[in-house]
Amino acid sequence: MMHFKELIVWQKAMSIAREVYRLVPHLPREETYGMRSQITRAAVSVPANIAEGWARESSREKAQFLAVAQGSLAELETLLMLCEQIGWFPVKETEELHRLMNEVGRILTTMRRRRREEGEGK
């Protein structure tokens, strides 16, 4: 079995986290413990849960962690959209990030479906 670091979805999720850390210094200083903290936690949760799920033995456990990663991705998307609507992040600055998040979301959906099918086949 391949190591989680070899997974394209994990690599792309790490790119998302790095990009989020590049963006958050542009948030207002008073958001250090509010929006900044919440955005970075959601961004880090995506690759962390992919890695933890990949290390699990059962398909059911893997699927659970992939579901958490997908939930964190949805949370991150919501927070970024709010920051864009407030005017903290210019939409032009987040276009690539949204593209990456959509791609990771599609991959996670496919992976979760496969895990469910593996679990049903047992």
PDB file of C-alpha atoms in Angstrom:
ATOM      1  CA  MET A   1       0.000   0.000   0.000  1.00  0.00           C
ATOM      2  CA  MET A   2       1.305   3.442  -0.862  1.00  0.00           C
ATOM      3  CA  HIS A   3       2.167   6.012   1.797  1.00  0.00           C
ATOM      4  CA  PHE A   4      -0.321   8.861   2.273  1.00  0.00           C
ATOM      5  CA  LYS A   5       2.324  11.337   1.075  1.00  0.00           C
ATOM      6  CA  GLU A   6       2.107   9.715  -2.356  1.00  0.00           C
ATOM      7  CA  LEU A   7      -1.640  10.409  -2.622  1.00  0.00           C
ATOM      8  CA  ILE A   8      -2.422  13.188  -5.109  1.00  0.00           C
ATOM      9  CA  VAL A   9      -5.394  14.237  -2.970  1.00  0.00           C
ATOM     10  CA  TRP A  10      -3.141  14.678   0.087  1.00  0.00           C
ATOM     11  CA  GLN A  11      -0.594  16.655  -1.939  1.00  0.00           C
ATOM     12  CA  LYS A  12      -3.316  18.948  -3.292  1.00  0.00           C
ATOM     13  CA  ALA A  13      -4.790  19.350   0.208  1.00  0.00           C
ATOM     14  CA  MET A  14      -1.343  20.384   1.456  1.00  0.00           C
ATOM     15  CA  SER A  15      -1.231  22.991  -1.330  1.00  0.00           C
ATOM     16  CA  ILE A  16      -4.568  24.315  -0.097  1.00  0.00           C
ATOM     17  CA  ALA A  17      -3.232  24.615   3.456  1.00  0.00           C
ATOM     18  CA  ARG A  18      -0.089  26.419   2.266  1.00  0.00           C
ATOM     19  CA  GLU A  19      -2.157  28.838   0.177  1.00  0.00           C
ATOM     20  CA  VAL A  20      -4.431  29.566   3.145  1.00  0.00           C
ATOM     21  CA  TYR A  21      -1.393  30.385   5.283  1.00  0.00           C
ATOM     22  CA  ARG A  22      -0.255  32.748   2.517  1.00  0.00           C
ATOM     23  CA  LEU A  23      -3.627  34.533   2.554  1.00  0.00           C
ATOM     24  CA  VAL A  24      -4.411  34.874   6.265  1.00  0.00           C
ATOM     25  CA  PRO A  25      -1.861  37.596   7.032  1.00  0.00           C
ATOM     26  CA  HIS A  26      -4.146  39.877   4.963  1.00  0.00           C
ATOM     27  CA  LEU A  27      -6.942  39.495   7.518  1.00  0.00           C
ATOM     28  CA  PRO A  28      -7.467  42.326   9.997  1.00  0.00           C
ATOM     29  CA  ARG A  29      -5.287  42.048  13.093  1.00  0.00           C
ATOM     30  CA  GLU A  30      -8.330  41.740  15.362  1.00  0.00           C
ATOM     31  CA  GLU A  31      -9.234  38.502  13.538  1.00  0.00           C
ATOM     32  CA  THR A  32      -6.094  36.697  14.734  1.00  0.00           C
ATOM     33  CA  TYR A  33      -8.057  34.553  17.188  1.00  0.00           C
ATOM     34  CA  GLY A  34     -11.310  34.555  15.236  1.00  0.00           C
ATOM     35  CA  MET A  35     -11.477  34.089  11.493  1.00  0.00           C
ATOM     36  CA  ARG A  36      -7.745  33.486  11.013  1.00  0.00           C
ATOM     37  CA  SER A  37      -7.692  30.706  13.569  1.00  0.00           C
ATOM     38  CA  GLN A  38     -10.834  29.066  12.204  1.00  0.00           C
ATOM     39  CA  ILE A  39      -9.669  29.213   8.572  1.00  0.00           C
ATOM     40  CA  THR A  40      -6.245  27.756   9.323  1.00  0.00           C
ATOM     41  CA  ARG A  41      -7.702  24.961  11.475  1.00  0.00           C
ATOM     42  CA  ALA A  42     -10.123  23.986   8.703  1.00  0.00           C
ATOM     43  CA  ALA A  43      -7.356  24.102   6.074  1.00  0.00           C
ATOM     44  CA  VAL A  44      -4.982  21.948   8.125  1.00  0.00           C
ATOM     45  CA  SER A  45      -7.761  19.495   8.977  1.00  0.00           C
ATOM     46  CA  VAL A  46      -8.174  18.456   5.339  1.00  0.00           C
ATOM     47  CA  PRO A  47      -4.720  16.891   4.722  1.00  0.00           C
ATOM     48  CA  ALA A  48      -4.446  15.751   8.349  1.00  0.00           C
ATOM     49  CA  ASN A  49      -7.663  13.722   8.140  1.00  0.00           C
ATOM     50  CA  ILE A  50      -6.733  12.306   4.750  1.00  0.00           C
ATOM     51  CA  ALA A  51      -3.430  11.120   6.246  1.00  0.00           C
ATOM     52  CA  GLU A  52      -5.040   9.710   9.388  1.00  0.00           C
ATOM     53  CA  GLY A  53      -7.757   7.953   7.414  1.00  0.00           C
ATOM     54  CA  TRP A  54      -5.246   6.439   5.026  1.00  0.00           C
ATOM     55  CA  ALA A  55      -3.394   4.932   7.995  1.00  0.00           C
ATOM     56  CA  ARG A  56      -6.544   3.184   9.259  1.00  0.00           C
ATOM     57  CA  GLU A  57      -7.076  -0.472   8.496  1.00  0.00           C
ATOM     58  CA  SER A  58     -10.768  -0.790   7.787  1.00  0.00           C
ATOM     59  CA  SER A  59     -12.569   0.757   4.828  1.00  0.00           C
ATOM     60  CA  ARG A  60     -15.191   2.057   7.237  1.00  0.00           C
ATOM     61  CA  GLU A  61     -12.594   3.975   9.280  1.00  0.00           C
ATOM     62  CA  LYS A  62     -10.932   5.285   6.133  1.00  0.00           C
ATOM     63  CA  ALA A  63     -14.301   6.518   4.858  1.00  0.00           C
ATOM     64  CA  GLN A  64     -15.028   8.229   8.184  1.00  0.00           C
ATOM     65  CA  PHE A  65     -11.805  10.254   8.099  1.00  0.00           C
ATOM     66  CA  LEU A  66     -12.300  11.105   4.432  1.00  0.00           C
ATOM     67  CA  ALA A  67     -15.780  12.365   5.364  1.00  0.00           C
ATOM     68  CA  VAL A  68     -14.269  14.580   8.082  1.00  0.00           C
ATOM     69  CA  ALA A  69     -11.740  15.915   5.549  1.00  0.00           C
ATOM     70  CA  GLN A  70     -14.579  16.700   3.150  1.00  0.00           C
ATOM     71  CA  GLY A  71     -16.506  18.440   5.925  1.00  0.00           C
ATOM     72  CA  SER A  72     -13.471  20.571   6.768  1.00  0.00           C
ATOM     73  CA  LEU A  73     -13.146  21.434   3.091  1.00  0.00           C
ATOM     74  CA  ALA A  74     -16.771  22.654   3.029  1.00  0.00           C
ATOM     75  CA  GLU A  75     -16.130  24.680   6.197  1.00  0.00           C
ATOM     76  CA  LEU A  76     -13.045  26.242   4.614  1.00  0.00           C
ATOM     77  CA  GLU A  77     -14.954  27.119   1.447  1.00  0.00           C
ATOM     78  CA  THR A  78     -17.678  28.796   3.501  1.00  0.00           C
ATOM     79  CA  LEU A  79     -15.159  30.822   5.523  1.00  0.00           C
ATOM     80  CA  LEU A  80     -13.290  31.931   2.390  1.00  0.00           C
ATOM     81  CA  MET A  81     -16.530  32.990   0.731  1.00  0.00           C
ATOM     82  CA  LEU A  82     -17.442  35.034   3.797  1.00  0.00           C
ATOM     83  CA  CYS A  83     -14.018  36.715   3.745  1.00  0.00           C
ATOM     84  CA  GLU A  84     -14.526  37.518   0.063  1.00  0.00           C
ATOM     85  CA  GLN A  85     -18.000  38.944   0.698  1.00  0.00           C
ATOM     86  CA  ILE A  86     -16.711  41.105   3.556  1.00  0.00           C
ATOM     87  CA  GLY A  87     -13.911  42.322   1.304  1.00  0.00           C
ATOM     88  CA  TRP A  88     -10.995  40.831   3.237  1.00  0.00           C
ATOM     89  CA  PHE A  89      -9.870  38.587   0.358  1.00  0.00           C
ATOM     90  CA  PRO A  90     -10.164  39.765  -3.245  1.00  0.00           C
ATOM     91  CA  VAL A  91     -11.891  37.067  -5.328  1.00  0.00           C
ATOM     92  CA  LYS A  92      -9.016  37.244  -7.817  1.00  0.00           C
ATOM     93  CA  GLU A  93      -6.664  36.134  -5.005  1.00  0.00           C
ATOM     94  CA  THR A  94      -8.725  33.054  -4.149  1.00  0.00           C
ATOM     95  CA  GLU A  95      -9.641  31.727  -7.609  1.00  0.00           C
ATOM     96  CA  GLU A  96      -6.848  29.122  -7.697  1.00  0.00           C
ATOM     97  CA  LEU A  97      -7.644  28.099  -4.126  1.00  0.00           C
ATOM     98  CA  HIS A  98     -11.302  27.511  -5.026  1.00  0.00           C
ATOM     99  CA  ARG A  99     -10.251  25.482  -8.076  1.00  0.00           C
ATOM    100  CA  LEU A 100      -8.000  23.302  -5.895  1.00  0.00           C
ATOM    101  CA  MET A 101     -10.729  22.875  -3.277  1.00  0.00           C
ATOM    102  CA  ASN A 102     -13.216  21.755  -5.936  1.00  0.00           C
ATOM    103  CA  GLU A 103     -10.709  19.248  -7.263  1.00  0.00           C
ATOM    104  CA  VAL A 104      -9.934  17.858  -3.805  1.00  0.00           C
ATOM    105  CA  GLY A 105     -13.656  17.650  -3.062  1.00  0.00           C
ATOM    106  CA  ARG A 106     -14.288  15.597  -6.202  1.00  0.00           C
ATOM    107  CA  ILE A 107     -11.402  13.247  -5.400  1.00  0.00           C
ATOM    108  CA  LEU A 108     -12.609  12.790  -1.806  1.00  0.00           C
ATOM    109  CA  THR A 109     -16.128  12.006  -3.045  1.00  0.00           C
ATOM    110  CA  THR A 110     -14.753   9.330  -5.362  1.00  0.00           C
ATOM    111  CA  MET A 111     -12.546   7.862  -2.635  1.00  0.00           C
ATOM    112  CA  ARG A 112     -15.425   7.756  -0.150  1.00  0.00           C
ATOM    113  CA  ARG A 113     -17.688   6.061  -2.699  1.00  0.00           C
ATOM    114  CA  ARG A 114     -15.051   3.397  -3.318  1.00  0.00           C
ATOM    115  CA  ARG A 115     -14.614   2.804   0.414  1.00  0.00           C
ATOM    116  CA  ARG A 116     -18.370   2.388   0.827  1.00  0.00           C
ATOM    117  CA  GLU A 117     -18.463  -0.082  -2.066  1.00  0.00           C
ATOM    118  CA  GLU A 118     -15.564  -2.041  -0.542  1.00  0.00           C
ATOM    119  CA  GLY A 119     -17.410  -2.151   2.758  1.00  0.00           C
ATOM    120  CA  GLU A 120     -20.622  -3.367   1.125  1.00  0.00           C
ATOM    121  CA  GLY A 121     -18.763  -6.102  -0.708  1.00  0.00           C
ATOM    122  CA  LYS A 122     -17.616  -7.746   2.523  1.00  0.00           C
TER     123      LYS A 122
END
